[in-house]
Coordinates of C-alpha atoms in Angstrom, one line a residue:
M19 CA 0.1 0.0 -0.2
E20 CA 1.3 3.5 -1.0
R21 CA 1.5 5.9 1.5
G22 CA 1.7 9.2 -0.2
S23 CA -0.5 12.1 0.4
D24 CA -4.0 12.6 -1.5
K25 CA -2.9 16.2 -1.8
H26 CA 0.4 16.3 -2.9
G27 CA 2.2 14.6 -5.9
P28 CA 4.8 12.1 -5.1
R29 CA 7.8 14.9 -5.8
L30 CA 6.2 17.4 -3.1
D31 CA 5.9 14.3 -0.9
E32 CA 9.6 13.2 -1.2
E33 CA 10.3 17.0 -0.8
Q34 CA 8.8 17.0 2.7
K35 CA 9.9 13.5 3.8
H36 CA 13.2 15.0 2.8
E37 CA 12.8 18.2 5.1
T38 CA 11.5 16.3 7.9
E39 CA 14.3 13.3 8.1
G40 CA 16.2 15.1 11.0
M41 CA 13.0 16.2 13.1
V42 CA 12.1 12.2 12.4
R43 CA 15.5 10.8 13.5
G44 CA 15.6 13.2 16.3
G45 CA 18.4 15.4 17.6
G46 CA 19.5 16.6 14.0
T47 CA 18.2 19.7 11.9
T48 CA 14.8 19.8 10.7
H49 CA 15.6 21.5 7.1
A50 CA 17.6 19.4 4.3
E51 CA 19.6 22.6 3.2
E52 CA 21.8 24.3 5.7
W53 CA 20.9 28.1 4.8
K54 CA 17.5 27.2 6.0
E55 CA 18.2 26.9 9.2
P56 CA 17.0 29.7 11.4
E57 CA 19.9 31.8 13.3
A58 CA 20.8 31.2 17.0
M59 CA 19.0 33.4 19.3
P60 CA 21.5 35.8 21.5
A61 CA 22.3 34.5 25.1
P62 CA 20.1 36.8 27.8
G63 CA 22.7 40.1 28.6
E64 CA 24.2 39.6 25.4
E65 CA 24.1 42.2 22.5
S66 CA 21.6 41.7 19.9
Q67 CA 21.3 44.6 17.9
S68 CA 24.0 47.1 17.2
Y69 CA 22.9 50.6 17.1
P70 CA 24.8 53.6 14.6
P71 CA 26.5 55.9 16.5
G72 CA 24.4 58.6 18.2
H73 CA 21.4 56.4 17.8
E74 CA 22.2 54.3 20.7
P75 CA 18.7 54.1 23.2
G76 CA 18.7 55.7 26.0
T77 CA 18.5 59.5 27.8
P78 CA 20.4 62.1 25.3
E79 CA 22.7 64.5 27.1
G80 CA 20.9 67.2 28.9
I81 CA 17.5 66.0 29.5
T82 CA 16.2 63.6 32.3
Q83 CA 14.1 60.3 31.6
R84 CA 11.7 61.8 33.3
G85 CA 11.7 64.7 31.1
V86 CA 11.8 62.4 28.0
D87 CA 8.9 60.6 29.5
V88 CA 7.0 64.0 30.5
R89 CA 8.0 65.2 26.5
S90 CA 6.4 62.0 24.9
D91 CA 3.5 62.4 26.8
L92 CA 3.2 66.4 25.5
A93 CA 3.6 65.6 22.4
K94 CA 1.4 62.5 22.3
W95 CA -1.7 65.3 22.9
L96 CA -0.3 68.3 21.6
S97 CA 1.3 67.5 18.6
D98 CA -1.8 67.9 16.1
A99 CA -2.6 71.3 17.7
H100 CA -2.1 74.0 14.9
W101 CA 1.2 75.1 15.7
P102 CA 2.4 78.3 16.2
A103 CA 0.0 78.3 19.2
S104 CA -0.6 80.5 22.3
K105 CA -1.2 79.3 26.1
H106 CA -4.9 79.9 25.3
D107 CA -4.8 77.8 21.9
L108 CA -3.1 75.0 23.5
A109 CA -5.4 74.9 26.7
G110 CA -8.4 75.0 23.9
H111 CA -7.0 72.1 22.1
I112 CA -6.2 69.9 25.2
A113 CA -9.7 70.3 26.4
R114 CA -11.2 69.2 22.7
V115 CA -8.7 65.8 22.8
D116 CA -10.0 65.4 26.3
A117 CA -6.1 65.1 27.4
P118 CA -5.3 63.7 31.3
D119 CA -5.2 66.7 34.3
E120 CA -1.6 66.3 34.1
V121 CA -1.2 67.7 30.9
A122 CA -3.6 70.2 31.6
D123 CA -1.9 71.2 34.6
M124 CA 1.1 71.9 32.7
V125 CA -0.2 73.6 30.2
D126 CA -1.8 76.2 32.5
S127 CA 1.7 76.5 33.8
L128 CA 2.8 77.8 31.0
P129 CA 4.0 81.6 30.4
E130 CA 1.8 83.8 28.2
R131 CA 3.7 83.5 24.8
R132 CA 3.3 81.8 21.3
F133 CA 4.9 78.4 21.2
A134 CA 6.2 76.9 18.1
N135 CA 6.3 73.2 18.6
V136 CA 6.2 70.5 21.3
A137 CA 9.6 71.7 22.0
E138 CA 9.3 75.0 22.9
V139 CA 6.6 73.9 25.3
A140 CA 8.6 71.3 26.9
E141 CA 11.7 73.7 27.4
A142 CA 9.0 76.5 28.9
L143 CA 8.2 73.8 31.3
G144 CA 11.8 73.3 32.6
L145 CA 12.1 69.6 31.0
G146 CA 15.6 70.0 29.6
V147 CA 16.6 70.1 26.0
E148 CA 19.0 67.3 24.5
K149 CA 22.1 68.4 23.3
R150 CA 22.7 67.0 20.1
R151 CA 26.5 66.0 19.0
W152 CA 27.0 66.9 15.3

């Protein structure tokens, strides 16, 4: 009795048999060709990704991690505001988008002037400005 598949032809059955031979025999590779083998995962604590100079993860020089987090939250709620914007414009915007009270309190504490972008708002709040090294 033939033990082939009803769904595949004999050629595909043989190819699948060849690819799974290591798994069937146990302990060996499951692919017939070495180039099909997945790459090994890095050990815990081992560097798994390299970053180009100046793009490493972490907090940029000139700003704290808290400053980064607060700026990110501000950007989430203020990035789609119409810029440049006054303190009053920003207060109206955050009311329309139903921003959290923390963001509303920060906008309320801003000085009366026009801001060109979220970075200027963050600087006015004293969150720090990252220093870029070129």
